[in-house]
Coordinates of C-alpha atoms and ligand atoms in Angstrom, one line a residue:
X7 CA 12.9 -13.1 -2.4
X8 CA 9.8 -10.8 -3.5
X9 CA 6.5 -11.2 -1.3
X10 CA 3.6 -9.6 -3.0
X11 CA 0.6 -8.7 -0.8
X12 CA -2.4 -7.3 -2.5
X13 CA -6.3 -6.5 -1.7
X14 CA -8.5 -3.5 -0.7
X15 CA -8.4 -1.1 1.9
X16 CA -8.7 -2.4 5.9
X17 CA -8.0 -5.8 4.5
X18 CA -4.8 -5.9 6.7
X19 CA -1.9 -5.7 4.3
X20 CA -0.3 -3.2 6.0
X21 CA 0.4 -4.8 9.4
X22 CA 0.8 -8.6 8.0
X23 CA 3.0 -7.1 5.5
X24 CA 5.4 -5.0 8.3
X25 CA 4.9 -8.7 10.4
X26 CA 6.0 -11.0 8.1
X27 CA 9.1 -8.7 6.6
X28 CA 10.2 -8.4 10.4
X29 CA 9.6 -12.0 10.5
X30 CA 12.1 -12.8 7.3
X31 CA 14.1 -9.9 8.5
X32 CA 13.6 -8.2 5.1
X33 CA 12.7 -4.7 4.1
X34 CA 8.9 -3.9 4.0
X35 CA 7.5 -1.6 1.1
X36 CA 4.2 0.1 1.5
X37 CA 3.6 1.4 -2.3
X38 CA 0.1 3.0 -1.1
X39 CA 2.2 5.7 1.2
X40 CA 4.1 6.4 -2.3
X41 CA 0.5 7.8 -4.0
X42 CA 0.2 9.4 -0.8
X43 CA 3.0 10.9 -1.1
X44 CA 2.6 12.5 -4.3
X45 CA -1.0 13.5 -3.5
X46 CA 0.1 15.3 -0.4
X47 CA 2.4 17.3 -2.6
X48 CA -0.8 18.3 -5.1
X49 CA -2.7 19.1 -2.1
X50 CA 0.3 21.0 -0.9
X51 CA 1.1 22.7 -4.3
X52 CA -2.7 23.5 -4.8
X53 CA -2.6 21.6 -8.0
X54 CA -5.3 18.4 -7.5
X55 CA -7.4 19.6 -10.6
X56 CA -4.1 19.6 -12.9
X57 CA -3.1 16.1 -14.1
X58 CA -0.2 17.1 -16.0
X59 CA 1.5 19.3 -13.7
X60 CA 1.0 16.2 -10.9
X61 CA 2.9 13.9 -12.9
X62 CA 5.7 16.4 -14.0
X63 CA 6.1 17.1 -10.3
X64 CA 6.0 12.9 -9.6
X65 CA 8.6 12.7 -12.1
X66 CA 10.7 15.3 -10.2
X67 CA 10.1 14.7 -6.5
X68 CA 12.3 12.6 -4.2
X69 CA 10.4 9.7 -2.7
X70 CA 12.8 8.0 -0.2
X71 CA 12.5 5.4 2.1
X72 CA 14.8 4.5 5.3
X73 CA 14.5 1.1 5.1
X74 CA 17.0 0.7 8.5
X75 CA 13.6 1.6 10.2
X76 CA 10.6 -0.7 10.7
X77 CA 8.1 0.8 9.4
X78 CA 10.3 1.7 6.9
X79 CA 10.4 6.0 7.1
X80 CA 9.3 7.7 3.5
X81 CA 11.2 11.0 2.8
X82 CA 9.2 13.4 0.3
X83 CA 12.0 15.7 -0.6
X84 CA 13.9 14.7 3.0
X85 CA 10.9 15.8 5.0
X86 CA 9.4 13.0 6.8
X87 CA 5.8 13.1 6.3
X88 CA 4.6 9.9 8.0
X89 CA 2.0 11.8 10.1
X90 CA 0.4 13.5 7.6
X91 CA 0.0 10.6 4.9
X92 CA -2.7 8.7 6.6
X93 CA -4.7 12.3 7.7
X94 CA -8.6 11.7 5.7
X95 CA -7.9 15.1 4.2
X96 CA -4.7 12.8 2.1
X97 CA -7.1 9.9 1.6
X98 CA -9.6 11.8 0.6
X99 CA -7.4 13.1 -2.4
X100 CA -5.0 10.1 -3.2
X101 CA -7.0 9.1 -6.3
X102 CA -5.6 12.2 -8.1
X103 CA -2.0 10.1 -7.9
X104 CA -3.7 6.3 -8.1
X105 CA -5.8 7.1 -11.5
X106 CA -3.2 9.5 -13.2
X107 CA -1.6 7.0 -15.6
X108 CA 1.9 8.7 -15.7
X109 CA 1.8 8.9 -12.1
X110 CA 1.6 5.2 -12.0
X111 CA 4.0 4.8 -14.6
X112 CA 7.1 6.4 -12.6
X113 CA 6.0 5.1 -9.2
X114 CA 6.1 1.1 -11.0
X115 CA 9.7 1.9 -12.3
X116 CA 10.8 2.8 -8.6
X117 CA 9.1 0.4 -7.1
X118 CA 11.2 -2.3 -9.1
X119 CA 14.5 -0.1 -9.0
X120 CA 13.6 -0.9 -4.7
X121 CA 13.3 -3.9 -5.5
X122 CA 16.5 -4.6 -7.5
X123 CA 18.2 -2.6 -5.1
X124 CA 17.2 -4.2 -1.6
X125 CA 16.9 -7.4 -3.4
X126 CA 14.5 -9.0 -0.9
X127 CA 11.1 -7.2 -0.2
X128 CA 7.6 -7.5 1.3
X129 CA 5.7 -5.4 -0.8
X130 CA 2.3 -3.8 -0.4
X131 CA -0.2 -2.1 -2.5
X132 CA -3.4 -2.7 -5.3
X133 CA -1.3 -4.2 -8.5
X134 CA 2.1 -5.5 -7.1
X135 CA 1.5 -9.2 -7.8
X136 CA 0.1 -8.3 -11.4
X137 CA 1.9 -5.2 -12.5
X138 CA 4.8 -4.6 -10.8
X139 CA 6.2 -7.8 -9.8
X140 CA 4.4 -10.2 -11.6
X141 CA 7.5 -13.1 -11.2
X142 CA 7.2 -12.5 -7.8
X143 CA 8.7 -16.0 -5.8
X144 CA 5.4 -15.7 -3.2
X145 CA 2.1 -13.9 -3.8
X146 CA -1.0 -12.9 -1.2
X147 CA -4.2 -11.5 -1.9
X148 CA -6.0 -10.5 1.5
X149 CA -9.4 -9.8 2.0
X150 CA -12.0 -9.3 4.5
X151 CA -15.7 -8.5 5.0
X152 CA -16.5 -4.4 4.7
X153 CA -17.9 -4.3 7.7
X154 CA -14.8 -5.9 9.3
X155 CA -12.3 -3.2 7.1
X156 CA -14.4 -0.8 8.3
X157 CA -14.4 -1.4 12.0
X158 CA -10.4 -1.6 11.6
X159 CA -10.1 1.8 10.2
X160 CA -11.9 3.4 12.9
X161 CA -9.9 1.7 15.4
X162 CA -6.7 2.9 13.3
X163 CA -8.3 6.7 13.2
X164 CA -9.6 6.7 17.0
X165 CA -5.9 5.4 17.7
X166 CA -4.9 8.6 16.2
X167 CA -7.6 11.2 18.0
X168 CA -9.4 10.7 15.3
X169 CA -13.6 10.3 15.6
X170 CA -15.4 7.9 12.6
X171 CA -18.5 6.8 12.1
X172 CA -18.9 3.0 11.1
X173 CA -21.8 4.2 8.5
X174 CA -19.4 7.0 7.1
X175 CA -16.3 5.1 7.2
X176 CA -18.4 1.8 5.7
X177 CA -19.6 4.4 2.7
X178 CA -15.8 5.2 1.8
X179 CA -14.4 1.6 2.2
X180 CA -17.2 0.7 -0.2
X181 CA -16.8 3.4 -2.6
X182 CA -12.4 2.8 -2.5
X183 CA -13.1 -0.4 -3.6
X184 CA -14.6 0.2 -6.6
X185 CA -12.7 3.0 -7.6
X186 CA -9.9 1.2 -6.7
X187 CA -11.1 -1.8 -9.3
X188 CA -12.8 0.5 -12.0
X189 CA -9.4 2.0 -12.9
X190 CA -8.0 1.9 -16.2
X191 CA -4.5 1.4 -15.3
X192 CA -3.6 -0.2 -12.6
X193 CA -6.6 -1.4 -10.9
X194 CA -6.6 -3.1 -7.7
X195 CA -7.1 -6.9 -9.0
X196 CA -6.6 -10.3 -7.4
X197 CA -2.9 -12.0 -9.6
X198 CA -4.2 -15.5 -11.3
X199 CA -1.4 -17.3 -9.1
X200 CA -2.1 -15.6 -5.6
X201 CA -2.5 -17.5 -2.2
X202 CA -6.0 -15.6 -0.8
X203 CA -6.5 -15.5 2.2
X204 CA -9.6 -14.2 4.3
X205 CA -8.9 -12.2 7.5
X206 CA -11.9 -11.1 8.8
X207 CA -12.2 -13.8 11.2
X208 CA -8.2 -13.9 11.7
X209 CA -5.9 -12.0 14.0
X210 CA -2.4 -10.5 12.9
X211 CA -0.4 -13.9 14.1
X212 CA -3.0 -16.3 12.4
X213 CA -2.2 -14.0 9.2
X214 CA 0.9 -14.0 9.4
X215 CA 1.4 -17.7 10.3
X216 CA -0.5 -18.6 7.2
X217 CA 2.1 -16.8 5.1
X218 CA 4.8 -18.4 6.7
X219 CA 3.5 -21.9 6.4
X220 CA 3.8 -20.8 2.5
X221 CA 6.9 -19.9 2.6
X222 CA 8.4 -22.2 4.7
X223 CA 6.6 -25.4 2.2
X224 CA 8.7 -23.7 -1.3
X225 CA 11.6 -22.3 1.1
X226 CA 12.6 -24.2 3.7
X227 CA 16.1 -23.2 4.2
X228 CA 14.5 -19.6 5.1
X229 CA 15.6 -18.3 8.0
X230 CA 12.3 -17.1 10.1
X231 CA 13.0 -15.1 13.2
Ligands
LIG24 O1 -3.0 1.1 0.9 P1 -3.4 2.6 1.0 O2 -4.7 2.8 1.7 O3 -2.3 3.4 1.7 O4 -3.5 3.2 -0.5 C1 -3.8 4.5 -0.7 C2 -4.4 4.6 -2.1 O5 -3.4 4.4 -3.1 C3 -5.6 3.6 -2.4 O6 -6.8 4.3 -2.7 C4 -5.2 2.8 -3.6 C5 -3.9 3.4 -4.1 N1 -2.8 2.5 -4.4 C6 -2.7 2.1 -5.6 O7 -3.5 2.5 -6.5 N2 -1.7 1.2 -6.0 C7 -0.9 0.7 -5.0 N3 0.1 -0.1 -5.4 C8 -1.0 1.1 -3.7 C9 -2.0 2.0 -3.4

């Protein structure tokens, strides 16, 4: 069974996502840590400005997940990098993966090679209902108000030691989201046959429960734990 879960930044996909997989007791994949991923390695390699050597080095790297933990763990070359993926000096510099066309390219194909392999998946991300899965058996497109995303990211940073200011933070999610829909390949788009659903006055559970109620209508022998 493949679970698509779209929509912008702050809009919750990451912890309904992790939720419902535990939920379903399937694998959870969060495709936004994978552009991460490959951005902290440009950032590492001091080569943001050079297109072409980013995607050679995408094409080459080792982007593995451990999906026998929840959060599933991503690898980069066996080095776990989970702290580092969500620092705003990444964030600031993962478009250099997201809008490089070749980039994108590889990171689709092992997106579906997860998928073929693990069979079942929760997946995450900007185009997984429309690009990468788009026979998917169940697809979500979460959204909420900026404001909303925005007071959710602070919490996420502050959580982390990190200080934000709404205004700031408000700015970014604004300006993500349309870079994140302005781009030529793979833009961050709502699939014609997705289930949306509107979180900024839901919690995790009511989330969560929503999809489930989905899934439980088209699959009811599912097991739900
Ligand atoms: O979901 P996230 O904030 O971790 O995503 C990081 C960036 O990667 C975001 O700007 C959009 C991009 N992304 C993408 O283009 N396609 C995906 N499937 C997932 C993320």
């Amino acid at each position: 069974m493949i679970i698509t879960i779209d929509g912008p930044a702050g809009s919750g996909k990451s912890a309904a996502a992790l939720q419902l997989a535990r939920k379903l007791g399937i694998p959870q994949l969060d495709t936004g840590a994978m552009y991460r991923a490959v951005a902290l390695d440009a950032l590492e390699q001091h080569i943001l400005t050079d297109p072409d050597r980013i995607a050679q080095r995408c094409r080459l790297l080792s982007l593995r997940f451990d999906f026998s933990r929840s959060p599933a763990l991503l690898l980069l070359n066996d080095r776990d990098v989970s702290d580092l993926l969500r620092q705003p000096s990444v964030t600031q510099v993962t478009y250099v993966a997201a809008d490089n066309p070749w980039v994108r390219e590889e990171l689709v194909r092992q997106q579906r090679q997860i998928g073929k392999e693990q069979g079942s998946l929760v997946t995450e991300g900007r185009d997984q209902g429309t690009i990468v899965f788009p026979g998917a058996d169940f697809k979500f497109y979460l959204n909420a108000h900026p404001e909303e995303r925005a007071r959710r990211r602070i919490a996420q940073l502050e959580a982390k030691g990190i200080p934000a200011e709404l205004n700031d933070v408000l700015d970014q999610i604004v300006k993500r989201d349309m870079r994140d829909q302005a781009r030529a390949v793979g833009p961050l788009a709502r699939p014609d046959d997705a289930l949306d659903i509107d979180t900024t006055d839901l919690t995790l559970d009511q989330t969560v429960d929503a999809m489930i109620a989905v899934v439980r209508v088209k699959a009811p022998m599912t097991a739900i734990h």
